Amino acid sequence: MSFIELADVHKTYGTGTSAVSALDGLSFTADQGEWIAIMGPSGSGKTTLLNLLGCLDQASTGVVHIAGSDTSKLSRSELTKFRSETVGFIFQQFHLVPHLTALENVMLAQYFHSMTDEKEAMQALQQVGMEERANHLPSQLSGGEQQRVAIARALVNDPKIILADEPTGNLDAENQRIVLGLLSDLHAKGRGIVMVTHDESVGRLADRRLNLEHGKIKETVVFSAEENEDFDEVLEHIWTRSEPTDHLHATEYTEVQWRRLVNVMTRIGLLKIENGETVFTPRGEERARIVIRRHRLSERLFVDILTIRDDHEIEESACKFEHILSPEVTDKMCALLGHPTECPHGSPIPPGPCCPGWDAWFDRLIYPCIMS
Ligand code: ADP
Ligand code: MG
């Protein structure tokens, strides 16, 4: 059984002619530790869904199963216990108690869970970099700082899953970065996250996105074109590591971004971890070979035919070309350039089907990769 299982869930507010159907036959499952983004227009049922997952509300019909419990069968006291032990909430409006300090706000969550423990609460504040502000009131903290306190509060009882409703909705870019960094770290440590967001770039951090429309799941977006470009970029980074020449890279990733990308790419079978090192799977290596070929042929085109000399310009343009060239155009370009074997920096260009010696190369290197 999955960690979260929703089957044909309906949620209706009100009755008769004034009834509003907020969720209309929604089903999905999620594994423990998954990061799921819930997206969709205003009024599509995102908050309702999150409230059902956190047992702040109950479904009208259908099954909501979380961490082995059928939540519709829990009594009031069991629901309170479930909420404090299983889930941690983060809201757009932070919802800190105004007359309590940061530390007291965190301890309040402990109070509902079991017993207050100042040392533990302080450790939770440390995790979000707020220990110096422990004795400040919410009104003495910026929005970003308040949200970090709210994250500490969500973490203090060591919940299995974090439910976040537009957690960065009220934050500026810098604080958004900090909060998303914290969530990424928690996820990397195995914590499940279900996060409502309007923001496509925030949604892209998740393992999976569910798009809601009129209380139904419209589609699960797996990977956008932009994400696929990120995957290609990571493959290129790894490919060039084993080469003597230093190559420019169009995108440099932060540690958090890199870790996330490697996690996703490992999950979908492009990379694997071997002796603590990130390496290609055969499929990843094959994809890397094709991207590197497109990239380096583009570089040759810019240097040899278009006589561009600026390294940054060449790199930037090659990075655009590598995503848009079809296999046919790539081979035509290769033929036009006389099947070059080296990029302008002297690194090898992997051959393609149009190149001399391709059959032997294919049998030796590529066929085994495709078949594995
Ligand atoms: P979202 O978070 O995607 O904006 P909500 O889950 O808040 O959407 O709301 C879904 C629908 O249910 C909306 O039409 C909203 O007006 C309605 N709704 C939500 N909560 C209530 C409530 N407590 N009473 C009546 N209608 C509600
Ligand atoms: Mg909402």
XYZ file of C-alpha atoms and ligand atoms in Angstrom:
400
model
C 0.000 0.000 0.000
C 1.243 3.478 -0.861
C 1.918 6.071 1.803
C -0.921 8.250 0.507
C -3.920 6.740 -1.280
C -6.919 8.755 -2.355
C -9.716 6.924 -4.127
C -12.673 8.690 -5.740
C -12.685 11.504 -3.219
C -15.539 14.001 -3.325
C -15.808 17.071 -1.161
C -18.934 19.195 -1.274
C -19.480 22.358 0.742
C -23.093 23.321 1.548
C -26.230 21.560 0.377
C -28.969 21.824 -2.250
C -28.727 24.607 -4.811
C -25.925 26.359 -2.931
C -23.717 23.231 -2.853
C -20.156 23.729 -4.117
C -18.215 20.713 -5.317
C -14.589 21.426 -4.334
C -13.238 17.943 -5.157
C -14.982 15.834 -7.728
C -13.826 12.210 -7.837
C -10.130 12.634 -7.190
C -7.758 9.654 -7.001
C -3.994 9.465 -6.671
C -1.282 7.676 -4.735
C 2.110 8.815 -3.495
C 5.040 6.985 -1.981
C 6.712 7.878 1.279
C 9.309 10.572 0.712
C 7.861 11.834 -2.568
C 7.691 15.570 -3.233
C 4.426 16.407 -4.942
C 3.383 19.811 -6.221
C -0.331 20.551 -6.476
C -0.978 23.169 -9.101
C -4.014 24.669 -10.764
C -6.082 27.853 -10.942
C -7.656 29.554 -7.945
C -10.719 27.661 -6.730
C -9.672 24.355 -8.287
C -9.575 22.573 -4.921
C -5.885 22.697 -3.986
C -6.354 23.889 -0.407
C -9.284 21.524 0.084
C -7.092 18.615 -0.984
C -4.291 19.681 1.346
C -6.745 20.036 4.240
C -8.006 16.496 3.644
C -4.436 15.165 3.612
C -3.770 16.933 6.909
C -7.096 15.853 8.416
C -8.123 19.456 8.976
C -11.242 18.458 7.074
C -12.894 15.203 5.969
C -14.037 13.971 2.549
C -17.782 13.865 1.800
C -17.289 10.465 0.130
C -14.301 8.391 -0.954
C -11.245 7.089 0.816
C -8.297 9.068 2.183
C -5.657 6.676 3.424
C -2.448 8.072 4.908
C 0.417 6.272 6.627
C -1.698 3.160 7.071
C -4.775 4.921 8.512
C -8.170 5.303 6.881
C -8.664 8.879 8.050
C -12.467 8.705 7.781
C -12.473 6.086 10.533
C -10.489 8.114 13.070
C -12.272 9.531 16.101
C -11.802 13.195 17.090
C -9.032 12.411 19.537
C -7.342 10.037 17.079
C -7.481 12.780 14.441
C -5.733 15.235 16.758
C -3.082 12.646 17.498
C -2.689 11.817 13.793
C -2.250 15.499 12.893
C 0.396 16.185 15.489
C 2.376 12.995 14.821
C 2.144 12.551 11.066
C 1.935 15.945 9.403
C 3.638 19.325 9.648
C 1.819 22.327 8.160
C 3.295 25.385 6.485
C 0.868 28.102 5.371
C 1.142 31.068 3.058
C 0.165 33.431 5.898
C 2.629 31.780 8.347
C -0.055 31.628 11.125
C 2.291 32.356 14.001
C 0.731 33.376 17.315
C 1.486 37.122 17.510
C 2.127 37.454 21.244
C 4.436 34.425 21.472
C 8.161 34.540 20.606
C 9.645 32.467 17.779
C 10.777 29.863 20.302
C 7.381 29.774 22.036
C 5.616 29.363 18.701
C 7.702 26.269 18.012
C 7.128 24.967 21.537
C 3.385 25.384 21.099
C 3.475 22.658 18.419
C 5.322 20.401 20.859
C 2.682 21.103 23.480
C -0.060 19.723 21.213
C 2.110 16.730 20.363
C 3.510 15.555 23.702
C 5.670 17.659 26.000
C 7.465 20.905 25.433
C 11.232 20.688 25.242
C 13.052 23.996 24.879
C 16.293 22.391 23.717
C 14.573 20.534 20.888
C 12.623 23.619 19.872
C 15.897 25.562 19.762
C 17.426 22.851 17.560
C 14.496 23.177 15.141
C 15.140 26.939 14.967
C 18.819 26.222 14.364
C 17.915 24.003 11.402
C 16.291 26.978 9.701
C 18.994 29.451 10.796
C 16.750 31.345 13.227
C 18.318 30.555 16.609
C 19.545 34.133 17.021
C 15.989 35.403 16.715
C 14.433 32.887 19.129
C 13.176 35.586 21.513
C 11.692 37.899 18.914
C 7.975 38.266 18.342
C 6.586 37.604 14.838
C 6.037 41.366 14.371
C 9.800 41.867 14.851
C 10.615 39.404 12.046
C 10.474 39.783 8.259
C 8.102 37.628 6.214
C 10.892 35.269 5.225
C 12.008 34.921 8.845
C 8.456 34.241 9.990
C 8.134 31.518 7.390
C 11.390 29.954 8.593
C 9.995 29.902 12.145
C 6.820 28.285 10.756
C 8.987 25.620 9.072
C 10.769 24.989 12.383
C 7.355 24.601 13.994
C 6.306 22.132 11.269
C 9.504 20.125 11.816
C 9.713 19.987 15.572
C 7.557 16.869 15.977
C 9.461 15.042 13.245
C 6.438 14.590 10.941
C 6.381 11.977 8.180
C 5.061 14.465 5.707
C 5.093 18.233 5.287
C 2.000 19.901 3.858
C 2.668 23.368 2.503
C 0.024 25.713 1.074
C 1.718 28.327 -1.130
C 4.689 28.462 1.258
C 6.490 31.091 -0.804
C 3.365 33.009 -1.883
C 4.123 36.001 0.355
C 7.912 36.051 0.052
C 10.366 38.058 -2.026
C 12.783 36.275 -4.365
C 15.619 35.990 -1.828
C 13.419 34.533 0.919
C 11.717 32.265 -1.591
C 15.167 30.894 -2.408
C 15.948 30.308 1.274
C 12.624 28.582 1.996
C 12.840 26.382 -1.103
C 16.413 25.492 -0.152
C 15.179 24.356 3.265
C 12.415 22.272 1.705
C 14.899 20.714 -0.740
C 17.180 19.765 2.146
C 14.300 18.173 4.034
C 13.283 16.235 0.949
C 16.854 15.087 0.348
C 16.785 13.703 3.900
C 13.766 11.587 3.003
C 10.867 13.772 4.108
C 7.713 13.690 1.969
C 6.307 17.046 0.880
C 2.968 17.970 -0.633
C 3.113 21.582 -1.701
C 0.472 23.795 -3.268
C 1.905 26.422 -5.572
C 0.908 28.717 -8.422
C 4.469 29.143 -9.526
C 5.657 26.908 -12.355
C 9.323 27.251 -11.374
C 8.536 26.267 -7.780
C 6.441 23.316 -8.974
C 9.360 22.095 -11.018
C 11.324 21.318 -7.847
C 8.882 18.512 -7.048
C 9.176 14.907 -8.199
C 5.705 15.087 -9.668
C 3.080 17.718 -10.390
C -0.656 17.225 -10.169
C -2.696 19.812 -12.029
C -6.155 20.358 -10.578
C -9.056 21.800 -12.517
C -12.582 21.973 -11.127
C -11.717 19.483 -8.384
C -10.307 16.874 -10.754
C -6.746 15.954 -11.619
C -6.252 17.184 -15.149
C -2.850 15.760 -15.788
C 0.368 14.773 -14.161
C 3.134 16.726 -15.786
C 6.184 14.573 -15.753
C 8.943 16.743 -17.208
C 8.805 20.018 -19.095
C 11.086 20.983 -21.964
C 12.996 23.187 -19.549
C 13.630 20.297 -17.190
C 14.807 18.146 -20.062
C 17.256 20.911 -20.931
C 18.499 20.802 -17.351
C 18.964 17.033 -17.637
C 20.979 17.511 -20.833
C 23.076 20.172 -19.171
C 23.865 17.870 -16.220
C 24.764 15.051 -18.622
C 27.182 17.396 -20.385
C 28.764 18.472 -17.110
C 29.374 14.841 -16.216
C 30.616 13.945 -19.695
C 33.211 16.725 -19.748
C 34.514 15.819 -16.297
C 36.465 12.939 -17.794
C 38.052 15.113 -20.486
C 41.303 17.028 -20.106
C 39.997 20.278 -21.654
C 38.143 22.772 -19.465
C 34.837 23.541 -21.124
C 32.603 26.506 -20.513
C 29.119 25.623 -19.296
C 26.070 27.710 -20.064
C 24.512 26.898 -16.690
C 26.265 26.552 -13.371
C 24.050 24.951 -10.751
C 23.903 25.631 -7.045
C 24.526 22.625 -4.829
C 20.827 22.303 -4.023
C 19.804 22.450 -7.705
C 22.471 19.928 -8.636
C 21.455 17.521 -5.899
C 17.796 17.738 -6.921
C 18.558 17.150 -10.571
C 20.817 14.205 -9.765
C 18.088 12.738 -7.527
C 15.462 12.979 -10.263
C 17.822 11.732 -12.970
C 18.776 8.767 -10.786
C 15.137 7.952 -10.250
C 14.386 7.957 -13.989
C 17.449 5.876 -14.835
C 19.820 8.373 -16.448
C 22.353 8.377 -13.605
C 23.392 6.048 -10.828
C 25.557 6.339 -7.749
C 28.581 4.057 -7.786
C 31.085 4.077 -4.894
C 29.691 7.418 -3.800
C 30.119 8.923 -7.267
C 27.463 10.017 -9.733
C 27.940 8.148 -13.010
C 25.972 7.485 -16.196
C 23.690 4.537 -16.659
C 24.046 3.124 -20.207
C 20.901 5.035 -21.207
C 22.242 8.246 -19.651
C 25.552 7.811 -21.445
C 23.800 7.331 -24.768
C 21.755 10.492 -24.252
C 24.893 12.384 -23.169
C 26.701 11.229 -26.308
C 23.940 12.612 -28.519
C 23.797 15.972 -26.700
C 27.574 16.351 -26.776
C 27.575 15.577 -30.491
C 24.938 18.228 -31.231
C 26.734 20.736 -29.028
C 30.171 20.247 -30.533
C 28.959 20.152 -34.108
C 27.185 23.465 -33.433
C 30.438 24.890 -32.095
C 32.223 23.819 -35.289
C 29.477 25.464 -37.336
C 29.862 28.767 -35.484
C 33.655 28.760 -35.749
C 34.243 27.259 -39.213
C 31.301 28.605 -41.191
C 30.108 31.652 -39.283
C 33.633 32.611 -38.115
C 32.487 33.560 -34.635
C 35.459 33.854 -32.304
C 33.984 34.831 -28.950
C 34.028 31.772 -26.673
C 31.047 32.853 -24.608
C 28.964 33.604 -27.656
C 29.849 30.228 -29.163
C 28.988 28.405 -25.931
C 25.693 30.202 -25.467
C 24.561 29.618 -29.040
C 25.671 25.984 -29.028
C 23.628 25.483 -25.866
C 20.539 26.696 -27.659
C 21.202 24.617 -30.763
C 21.831 21.391 -28.881
C 18.204 21.284 -27.737
C 16.548 22.041 -31.041
C 18.471 20.119 -33.708
C 16.670 17.040 -35.011
C 18.760 13.917 -35.760
C 18.365 14.573 -39.512
C 19.579 18.177 -39.302
C 22.441 17.127 -37.026
C 23.648 14.594 -39.602
C 23.307 17.134 -42.438
C 25.336 19.639 -40.463
C 27.933 16.966 -39.760
C 28.211 16.166 -43.484
C 28.414 19.893 -44.374
C 31.330 20.280 -41.952
C 33.067 17.167 -43.353
C 32.351 14.877 -40.381
C 34.703 16.653 -37.973
C 36.131 14.554 -35.151
C 37.052 17.366 -32.770
C 35.347 20.454 -31.364
C 37.154 23.829 -31.622
C 38.686 23.163 -28.177
C 40.117 19.832 -29.296
C 37.665 17.483 -27.559
C 36.294 14.534 -29.535
C 32.935 14.746 -31.299
C 31.089 11.433 -30.964
C 30.274 10.163 -34.471
C 26.715 9.737 -35.775
C 25.003 7.506 -38.325
C 26.280 9.733 -41.161
C 29.946 9.349 -40.208
C 32.505 6.964 -41.681
C 33.104 4.015 -39.389
C 29.719 4.460 -37.743
C 28.669 0.784 -38.035
C 31.682 -0.499 -36.155
C 31.285 2.200 -33.519
C 27.598 1.435 -33.180
C 28.136 -2.297 -32.695
C 30.902 -1.815 -30.161
C 29.576 1.044 -28.063
C 26.018 2.010 -28.745
C 24.133 -1.200 -29.401
C 25.061 -2.640 -25.976
C 23.825 0.593 -24.328
C 20.496 0.599 -26.114
C 19.941 -3.060 -25.309
C 20.705 -2.788 -21.593
P -7.864 26.605 -4.247
O -7.049 26.369 -3.042
O -7.438 25.787 -5.439
O -7.944 28.049 -4.620
P -10.084 25.740 -2.591
O -9.782 24.341 -2.255
O -9.826 26.760 -1.556
O -9.365 26.135 -3.963
O -11.625 25.859 -3.001
C -12.263 25.009 -3.952
C -13.725 25.429 -4.083
O -14.424 25.162 -2.876
C -13.907 26.915 -4.350
O -14.997 27.062 -5.233
C -14.226 27.482 -2.988
O -15.036 28.615 -3.096
C -14.984 26.333 -2.325
N -14.772 26.322 -0.858
C -13.597 26.115 -0.216
N -13.764 26.114 1.123
C -15.098 26.337 1.328
C -15.931 26.439 2.497
N -15.416 26.317 3.720
N -17.238 26.653 2.296
C -17.771 26.779 1.075
N -17.075 26.687 -0.049
C -15.747 26.460 0.054
Mg -5.867 27.700 -1.839
